[in-house]
Amino acid sequence: MKNDHIQKGGLVDLHGRVHDYLRVSVTDRCNLRCRYCMPQDGVEPLPHVDILRHEEILRLLGIFLDLGIKKVRFTGGEPLVRRGFMDLLAETSRLFPGTELCLTTNGTLLKGHLETLRDLRIRKLNISLDTISPERYLELTGTDGHRAVMEAIDRALELDAFDLKLNAVLFRETLDELVPMLDHFSQRRVTLRFIELMPFGAVNGMDFLPAFELEKALSAMGALVRNGSGDTRVARMFDFTYRGRHAMKIGVIPPVSDRFCDRCNRVRLSSTGSLWTCLHGADYCDLRGLLRGGAGDDEIAGAITGCVMAKSREHRLECRGMEGPCSSLSAMSRIGG
Ligand code: SAM
Ligand code: SF4
């Protein structure tokens, strides 16, 4: 699947940012109803015909990689609810052996797939988990999948094959979860990452907490030492020593209070084949229409390049709290978080 005829200028926008990271949402569906992500009665699932087929995703991946994408993260919705998702992953791994492949999942359906994921070269594995309390989990997600997630995390650690990050969304109630989360994970080889609540359609009364308040709370509990060398484009990294235990890695992701748009290197492909250059933007390009309309690879590559070129300089979330005109346009589960 090599498109040697495609220009290899890289995906650069008018502000000079180079894009080499693609997040691919393989489904809009999910088996959980996290309060901060989805309306409690769910979103109307899209008709199957609207969702990109495996071969369409693979063709687009080939074009994106030729345009300079080096890292691909599969997400959703919940990627593991898509029928045949592991086959898609296997094909991706086979066709594009030089590409870094990553997965973001809620972990509920993960445990039985971990060996295969290891064998398919998925090294970066992000599991979303906001609490280690089963009751709280039920309250937040509407399901009793907590035990399945905890077992998947334990198994992933046993296999010792993954760079494992646990993502928790930051809201005021998170502060109550800190001590049990730290007690449980500070002896395990995981990075805990806290992401500021972003105002998607359905935040269902969750209370925004700016990242600095979490940092203040952590500093009051132990030694929180900034480790800038571990920073990623989106996360501020810290080493945190807690109750005399070894330092654990903590990441703080502040998309609202400290936007990182100037460092953004990511683009998103939705499950319906729309290319979103910004999670909070209004602009997208319809690649599915081109694919199904018979466009050649060059034409699709041209559309992708043009879409990225026109990416806005920064997102439009202005809120410092959850009030005010800061609501985003689409459900996170649809675009792919
Ligand atoms: N279902 C998978 C999962 O939960 O990991 C993948 C998709 S989910 C949309 C990706 C990430 O987005 C999760 O870590 C989730 O916690 C985060 N997320 C969802 N809604 C959010 C919101 N309103 N603000 C911040 N992060 C959010
Ligand atoms: Fe599903 Fe992930 Fe959204 Fe939770 S955060 S509802 S697991 S897509």
Tab-separated table of C-alpha atoms and ligand atoms in Angstrom:
chain	number	residue	atom	x	y	z
A	1	MET	CA	0.000	0.000	0.000
A	2	LYS	CA	2.683	2.480	-0.975
A	3	ASN	CA	1.617	5.647	-2.754
A	4	ASP	CA	4.930	6.752	-4.189
A	5	HIS	CA	3.210	9.355	-6.307
A	6	ILE	CA	2.043	11.328	-3.282
A	7	GLN	CA	4.054	14.429	-2.385
A	8	LYS	CA	5.928	13.886	0.849
A	9	GLY	CA	5.973	17.468	2.107
A	10	GLY	CA	4.465	16.449	5.452
A	11	LEU	CA	1.244	17.706	6.922
A	12	VAL	CA	2.124	21.288	7.776
A	13	ASP	CA	-0.429	23.991	8.519
A	14	LEU	CA	-0.254	27.710	7.883
A	15	HIS	CA	1.099	28.233	11.406
A	16	GLY	CA	4.064	25.943	10.783
A	17	ARG	CA	2.870	23.029	12.892
A	18	VAL	CA	3.836	19.604	11.572
A	19	HIS	CA	1.244	16.869	12.052
A	20	ASP	CA	2.540	13.336	12.485
A	21	TYR	CA	-0.011	11.884	14.902
A	22	LEU	CA	-3.373	10.522	13.755
A	23	ARG	CA	-6.143	9.431	16.098
A	24	VAL	CA	-8.581	7.077	14.458
A	25	SER	CA	-12.030	6.612	15.947
A	26	VAL	CA	-13.291	3.235	14.793
A	27	THR	CA	-16.795	3.494	16.226
A	28	ASP	CA	-19.204	5.980	17.745
A	29	ARG	CA	-20.598	3.248	20.009
A	30	CYS	CA	-19.668	2.522	23.561
A	31	ASN	CA	-20.654	0.075	26.262
A	32	LEU	CA	-20.307	2.755	28.982
A	33	ARG	CA	-22.122	6.013	29.618
A	34	CYS	CA	-19.489	8.145	31.304
A	35	ARG	CA	-21.273	11.182	32.633
A	36	TYR	CA	-18.725	13.629	31.263
A	37	CYS	CA	-18.745	12.113	27.787
A	38	MET	CA	-22.217	10.963	26.817
A	39	PRO	CA	-25.804	11.862	27.553
A	40	GLN	CA	-27.105	9.340	30.088
A	41	ASP	CA	-29.509	7.786	27.616
A	42	GLY	CA	-26.685	7.514	25.075
A	43	VAL	CA	-26.467	9.006	21.621
A	44	GLU	CA	-28.413	7.626	18.693
A	45	PRO	CA	-25.979	5.144	17.101
A	46	LEU	CA	-25.024	5.998	13.557
A	47	PRO	CA	-26.220	3.614	10.842
A	48	HIS	CA	-23.581	0.997	9.985
A	49	VAL	CA	-23.448	2.188	6.407
A	50	ASP	CA	-22.122	5.560	7.602
A	51	ILE	CA	-19.172	3.991	9.398
A	52	LEU	CA	-15.951	3.438	7.483
A	53	ARG	CA	-15.310	-0.180	6.582
A	54	HIS	CA	-11.999	-1.847	7.425
A	55	GLU	CA	-10.688	-1.550	3.901
A	56	GLU	CA	-11.616	2.144	3.809
A	57	ILE	CA	-9.768	2.807	7.056
A	58	LEU	CA	-6.727	0.903	5.793
A	59	ARG	CA	-6.689	2.806	2.531
A	60	LEU	CA	-6.871	6.139	4.340
A	61	LEU	CA	-4.149	5.020	6.742
A	62	GLY	CA	-1.873	4.286	3.799
A	63	ILE	CA	-2.436	7.800	2.458
A	64	PHE	CA	-1.970	9.457	5.850
A	65	LEU	CA	1.268	7.567	6.468
A	66	ASP	CA	2.609	8.629	3.109
A	67	LEU	CA	1.805	12.196	4.133
A	68	GLY	CA	4.051	11.903	7.167
A	69	ILE	CA	1.909	10.412	9.940
A	70	LYS	CA	4.174	8.335	12.204
A	71	LYS	CA	1.932	7.471	15.098
A	72	VAL	CA	-1.628	6.118	14.981
A	73	ARG	CA	-3.865	5.776	18.018
A	74	PHE	CA	-7.106	3.809	17.796
A	75	THR	CA	-9.930	5.173	19.896
A	76	GLY	CA	-13.699	5.678	19.815
A	77	GLY	CA	-16.371	5.399	21.245
A	78	GLU	CA	-14.993	2.198	22.628
A	79	PRO	CA	-12.749	0.609	19.984
A	80	LEU	CA	-13.155	-2.897	21.398
A	81	VAL	CA	-16.919	-2.890	20.803
A	82	ARG	CA	-16.379	-2.642	17.046
A	83	ARG	CA	-16.878	-6.064	15.519
A	84	GLY	CA	-13.608	-7.331	14.040
A	85	PHE	CA	-11.554	-4.549	15.623
A	86	MET	CA	-8.695	-6.912	16.466
A	87	ASP	CA	-8.606	-8.026	12.807
A	88	LEU	CA	-8.362	-4.388	11.757
A	89	LEU	CA	-5.496	-3.931	14.167
A	90	ALA	CA	-3.745	-7.062	12.881
A	91	GLU	CA	-4.069	-5.842	9.280
A	92	THR	CA	-2.780	-2.400	10.267
A	93	SER	CA	0.192	-3.927	12.042
A	94	ARG	CA	0.970	-6.165	9.058
A	95	LEU	CA	0.600	-3.477	6.384
A	96	PHE	CA	2.384	-0.674	8.224
A	97	PRO	CA	5.172	-2.294	10.251
A	98	GLY	CA	7.111	0.939	10.789
A	99	THR	CA	4.244	2.841	12.383
A	100	GLU	CA	3.808	3.330	16.108
A	101	LEU	CA	0.414	1.875	17.018
A	102	CYS	CA	-1.418	2.847	20.203
A	103	LEU	CA	-4.794	2.178	21.775
A	104	THR	CA	-7.116	4.091	24.090
A	105	THR	CA	-9.804	1.987	25.741
A	106	ASN	CA	-12.104	1.937	28.726
A	107	GLY	CA	-10.576	-1.444	29.560
A	108	THR	CA	-13.814	-3.322	30.185
A	109	LEU	CA	-13.342	-5.691	27.233
A	110	LEU	CA	-9.574	-5.638	27.223
A	111	LYS	CA	-8.215	-8.443	29.354
A	112	GLY	CA	-8.615	-11.309	26.874
A	113	HIS	CA	-6.956	-9.302	24.088
A	114	LEU	CA	-3.798	-8.243	25.873
A	115	GLU	CA	-1.497	-11.002	24.597
A	116	THR	CA	-2.623	-10.330	21.043
A	117	LEU	CA	-2.099	-6.596	21.494
A	118	ARG	CA	1.433	-7.278	22.718
A	119	ASP	CA	2.082	-9.501	19.701
A	120	LEU	CA	0.712	-6.821	17.358
A	121	ARG	CA	3.264	-4.293	18.675
A	122	ILE	CA	0.801	-2.108	20.583
A	123	ARG	CA	3.147	-0.627	23.135
A	124	LYS	CA	1.308	2.500	24.230
A	125	LEU	CA	-1.850	1.521	25.987
A	126	ASN	CA	-4.105	4.096	27.641
A	127	ILE	CA	-6.887	2.885	29.897
A	128	SER	CA	-9.500	5.300	31.187
A	129	LEU	CA	-10.240	4.977	34.865
A	130	ASP	CA	-11.571	7.659	37.195
A	131	THR	CA	-11.970	5.716	40.405
A	132	ILE	CA	-11.001	2.488	42.113
A	133	SER	CA	-14.357	2.313	43.885
A	134	PRO	CA	-16.837	-0.042	42.166
A	135	GLU	CA	-19.779	1.997	43.494
A	136	ARG	CA	-18.315	5.246	42.226
A	137	TYR	CA	-17.521	3.602	38.911
A	138	LEU	CA	-21.150	2.577	38.549
A	139	GLU	CA	-22.244	6.101	39.332
A	140	LEU	CA	-19.846	7.632	36.799
A	141	THR	CA	-20.158	5.166	33.945
A	142	GLY	CA	-23.599	3.650	34.433
A	143	THR	CA	-22.143	0.118	34.379
A	144	ASP	CA	-20.555	-2.378	36.740
A	145	GLY	CA	-17.494	-2.965	34.557
A	146	HIS	CA	-15.066	-1.873	37.265
A	147	ARG	CA	-13.752	-5.311	38.137
A	148	ALA	CA	-13.087	-6.134	34.481
A	149	VAL	CA	-11.002	-2.958	34.110
A	150	MET	CA	-8.992	-3.601	37.268
A	151	GLU	CA	-8.286	-7.162	36.125
A	152	ALA	CA	-7.188	-5.923	32.702
A	153	ILE	CA	-4.801	-3.438	34.328
A	154	ASP	CA	-3.308	-6.161	36.533
A	155	ARG	CA	-2.881	-8.492	33.569
A	156	ALA	CA	-1.296	-5.734	31.448
A	157	LEU	CA	1.194	-5.119	34.258
A	158	GLU	CA	1.941	-8.835	34.523
A	159	LEU	CA	2.703	-9.022	30.804
A	160	ASP	CA	5.163	-6.159	31.234
A	161	ALA	CA	4.917	-5.276	27.556
A	162	PHE	CA	3.132	-1.923	27.607
A	163	ASP	CA	3.760	1.691	28.387
A	164	LEU	CA	0.589	1.851	30.473
A	165	LYS	CA	-1.159	5.120	31.211
A	166	LEU	CA	-4.322	5.448	33.242
A	167	ASN	CA	-6.387	8.459	32.252
A	168	ALA	CA	-8.715	10.050	34.767
A	169	VAL	CA	-10.863	13.057	33.972
A	170	LEU	CA	-10.372	15.908	36.365
A	171	PHE	CA	-13.461	17.276	38.046
A	172	ARG	CA	-13.996	18.517	41.556
A	173	GLU	CA	-15.080	15.117	42.842
A	174	THR	CA	-11.792	13.646	41.541
A	175	LEU	CA	-10.109	15.098	44.588
A	176	ASP	CA	-11.937	12.538	46.764
A	177	GLU	CA	-10.570	9.785	44.536
A	178	LEU	CA	-6.963	10.886	44.811
A	179	VAL	CA	-5.952	9.098	47.994
A	180	PRO	CA	-7.411	5.687	47.077
A	181	MET	CA	-6.072	5.971	43.509
A	182	LEU	CA	-2.596	6.877	44.744
A	183	ASP	CA	-2.661	4.182	47.426
A	184	HIS	CA	-3.567	1.590	44.865
A	185	PHE	CA	-1.303	2.617	42.002
A	186	SER	CA	1.744	4.171	43.627
A	187	GLN	CA	3.362	0.715	43.915
A	188	ARG	CA	2.515	-0.247	40.340
A	189	ARG	CA	4.329	0.623	37.131
A	190	VAL	CA	1.753	2.952	35.600
A	191	THR	CA	1.549	6.631	34.810
A	192	LEU	CA	-1.515	8.319	36.226
A	193	ARG	CA	-2.755	11.132	34.024
A	194	PHE	CA	-5.407	13.667	34.879
A	195	ILE	CA	-7.211	15.442	32.036
A	196	GLU	CA	-9.138	18.645	32.565
A	197	LEU	CA	-12.826	18.216	31.906
A	198	MET	CA	-13.632	19.507	28.443
A	199	PRO	CA	-17.077	20.951	27.866
A	200	PHE	CA	-18.602	18.551	25.384
A	201	GLY	CA	-22.358	18.402	24.979
A	202	ALA	CA	-22.792	16.060	27.932
A	203	VAL	CA	-20.852	17.007	31.011
A	204	ASN	CA	-23.961	16.278	33.084
A	205	GLY	CA	-23.325	18.578	35.993
A	206	MET	CA	-19.662	17.672	36.468
A	207	ASP	CA	-17.744	20.447	38.138
A	208	PHE	CA	-14.663	21.791	36.327
A	209	LEU	CA	-11.426	21.700	38.298
A	210	PRO	CA	-8.405	23.506	36.858
A	211	ALA	CA	-5.190	21.499	36.708
A	212	PHE	CA	-3.358	23.817	39.126
A	213	GLU	CA	-5.801	22.847	41.896
A	214	LEU	CA	-4.902	19.198	41.434
A	215	GLU	CA	-1.213	20.102	41.527
A	216	LYS	CA	-1.824	22.045	44.743
A	217	ALA	CA	-3.665	19.088	46.285
A	218	LEU	CA	-0.885	16.679	45.311
A	219	SER	CA	1.800	18.995	46.682
A	220	ALA	CA	-0.018	19.010	50.008
A	221	MET	CA	0.053	15.212	50.102
A	222	GLY	CA	3.623	14.412	49.110
A	223	ALA	CA	6.655	15.592	47.135
A	224	LEU	CA	5.522	16.676	43.687
A	225	VAL	CA	8.564	17.362	41.524
A	226	ARG	CA	8.230	18.731	38.021
A	227	ASN	CA	9.969	16.495	35.478
A	228	GLY	CA	9.964	18.570	32.307
A	229	SER	CA	12.081	16.028	30.439
A	230	GLY	CA	9.121	13.648	30.574
A	231	ASP	CA	6.650	16.205	29.175
A	232	THR	CA	4.677	15.248	26.109
A	233	ARG	CA	3.066	17.771	23.791
A	234	VAL	CA	-0.041	17.774	25.940
A	235	ALA	CA	0.989	16.588	29.409
A	236	ARG	CA	3.009	18.267	32.154
A	237	MET	CA	4.876	15.470	33.901
A	238	PHE	CA	5.787	15.143	37.556
A	239	ASP	CA	7.511	12.628	39.799
A	240	PHE	CA	5.437	12.186	42.892
A	241	THR	CA	6.677	10.639	46.096
A	242	TYR	CA	3.886	9.707	48.359
A	243	ARG	CA	3.998	8.283	51.853
A	244	GLY	CA	7.678	7.478	51.445
A	245	ARG	CA	7.043	5.161	48.510
A	246	HIS	CA	9.016	5.265	45.287
A	247	ALA	CA	8.313	8.174	42.938
A	248	MET	CA	5.431	7.553	40.603
A	249	LYS	CA	4.810	9.348	37.341
A	250	ILE	CA	1.900	11.766	37.247
A	251	GLY	CA	0.775	13.589	34.118
A	252	VAL	CA	-1.491	16.619	34.039
A	253	ILE	CA	-3.255	17.531	30.798
A	254	PRO	CA	-4.723	21.047	30.844
A	255	PRO	CA	-6.493	21.634	27.490
A	256	VAL	CA	-8.751	24.305	28.984
A	257	SER	CA	-6.668	26.263	31.494
A	258	ASP	CA	-3.391	26.081	29.580
A	259	ARG	CA	-4.142	25.320	25.968
A	260	PHE	CA	-1.352	23.613	24.088
A	261	CYS	CA	-2.521	24.513	20.577
A	262	ASP	CA	0.883	25.881	19.552
A	263	ARG	CA	2.385	22.404	20.038
A	264	CYS	CA	-0.487	20.440	18.517
A	265	ASN	CA	0.670	17.726	16.120
A	266	ARG	CA	-2.533	15.686	15.915
A	267	VAL	CA	-5.398	15.217	13.541
A	268	ARG	CA	-8.447	13.020	13.994
A	269	LEU	CA	-10.306	10.706	11.696
A	270	SER	CA	-13.863	10.071	12.875
A	271	SER	CA	-15.623	6.745	12.465
A	272	THR	CA	-17.629	8.281	9.614
A	273	GLY	CA	-14.519	9.349	7.744
A	274	SER	CA	-14.445	13.019	8.672
A	275	LEU	CA	-11.058	14.563	9.225
A	276	TRP	CA	-11.090	16.904	12.217
A	277	THR	CA	-8.049	19.074	12.647
A	278	CYS	CA	-9.179	20.276	16.084
A	279	LEU	CA	-11.270	18.477	18.678
A	280	HIS	CA	-12.988	21.757	19.484
A	281	GLY	CA	-13.199	23.214	16.016
A	282	ALA	CA	-16.167	23.401	13.695
A	283	ASP	CA	-14.234	22.475	10.594
A	284	TYR	CA	-13.854	19.055	9.140
A	285	CYS	CA	-13.320	17.495	5.740
A	286	ASP	CA	-15.395	14.643	4.448
A	287	LEU	CA	-12.999	11.927	3.322
A	288	ARG	CA	-15.683	9.248	3.158
A	289	GLY	CA	-17.453	11.146	0.378
A	290	LEU	CA	-14.213	11.190	-1.598
A	291	LEU	CA	-13.501	7.505	-0.939
A	292	ARG	CA	-16.956	6.398	-1.923
A	293	GLY	CA	-17.132	8.816	-4.815
A	294	GLY	CA	-14.207	7.071	-6.491
A	295	ALA	CA	-11.472	9.619	-5.787
A	296	GLY	CA	-7.903	8.501	-6.351
A	297	ASP	CA	-5.217	8.571	-3.657
A	298	ASP	CA	-3.774	11.838	-4.976
A	299	GLU	CA	-7.103	13.590	-4.729
A	300	ILE	CA	-7.673	12.332	-1.194
A	301	ALA	CA	-4.132	13.284	-0.203
A	302	GLY	CA	-4.754	16.760	-1.629
A	303	ALA	CA	-7.945	17.093	0.422
A	304	ILE	CA	-6.135	16.019	3.596
A	305	THR	CA	-3.278	18.418	2.967
A	306	GLY	CA	-5.677	21.303	2.302
A	307	CYS	CA	-7.727	20.523	5.380
A	308	VAL	CA	-4.659	20.493	7.631
A	309	MET	CA	-3.281	23.632	6.019
A	310	ALA	CA	-6.464	25.493	7.028
A	311	LYS	CA	-6.335	24.370	10.660
A	312	SER	CA	-7.151	27.198	13.028
A	313	ARG	CA	-4.395	28.575	15.206
A	314	GLU	CA	-6.077	27.649	18.481
A	315	HIS	CA	-9.246	26.171	19.847
A	316	ARG	CA	-12.176	28.213	20.995
A	317	LEU	CA	-12.725	26.994	24.525
A	318	GLU	CA	-12.593	30.126	26.579
A	319	CYS	CA	-14.044	28.885	29.836
A	320	ARG	CA	-12.214	28.934	33.093
A	321	GLY	CA	-15.132	27.153	34.715
A	322	MET	CA	-18.010	25.242	33.272
A	323	GLU	CA	-20.186	28.317	32.978
A	324	GLY	CA	-20.071	30.691	30.049
A	325	PRO	CA	-20.059	30.243	26.318
A	326	CYS	CA	-17.685	27.352	26.155
A	327	SER	CA	-19.689	24.406	25.001
A	328	SER	CA	-18.159	22.353	22.233
A	329	LEU	CA	-20.029	21.231	19.197
A	330	SER	CA	-19.925	17.482	19.046
A	331	ALA	CA	-19.969	14.485	21.312
A	332	MET	CA	-16.428	13.346	22.159
A	333	SER	CA	-17.468	9.773	21.503
A	334	ARG	CA	-18.318	10.688	17.910
A	335	ILE	CA	-15.137	12.496	16.907
A	336	GLY	CA	-12.911	10.227	18.941
A	337	GLY	CA	-11.230	11.394	22.112
B	1	SAM	N1	-13.806	4.735	25.194
B	1	SAM	C1	-12.409	4.923	25.258
B	1	SAM	C2	-11.982	5.407	26.617
B	1	SAM	O1	-12.821	5.833	27.401
B	1	SAM	O2	-10.787	5.344	26.885
B	1	SAM	C3	-11.843	5.824	24.181
B	1	SAM	C4	-12.627	7.039	23.822
B	1	SAM	S1	-12.781	8.249	25.126
B	1	SAM	C5	-13.738	9.486	24.291
B	1	SAM	C6	-11.131	8.893	25.163
B	1	SAM	C7	-10.788	9.698	26.381
B	1	SAM	O3	-11.581	10.859	26.407
B	1	SAM	C8	-11.025	8.991	27.704
B	1	SAM	O4	-9.819	8.965	28.438
B	1	SAM	C9	-12.047	9.853	28.404
B	1	SAM	O5	-11.841	9.884	29.787
B	1	SAM	C10	-11.809	11.201	27.758
B	1	SAM	N2	-12.969	12.082	27.838
B	1	SAM	C11	-14.244	11.829	27.502
B	1	SAM	N3	-15.035	12.897	27.729
B	1	SAM	C12	-14.225	13.857	28.229
B	1	SAM	C13	-14.436	15.197	28.658
B	1	SAM	N4	-15.629	15.782	28.643
B	1	SAM	N5	-13.361	15.902	29.104
B	1	SAM	C14	-12.126	15.334	29.148
B	1	SAM	N6	-11.862	14.077	28.733
B	1	SAM	C15	-12.892	13.350	28.294
B	2	SF4	FE1	-17.403	5.472	26.367
B	2	SF4	FE2	-14.910	6.318	26.593
B	2	SF4	FE3	-16.958	8.067	26.413
B	2	SF4	FE4	-16.696	6.621	28.596
B	2	SF4	S1	-15.218	8.126	27.835
B	2	SF4	S2	-18.602	6.946	27.463
B	2	SF4	S3	-15.874	4.744	27.835
B	2	SF4	S4	-16.289	6.687	24.856
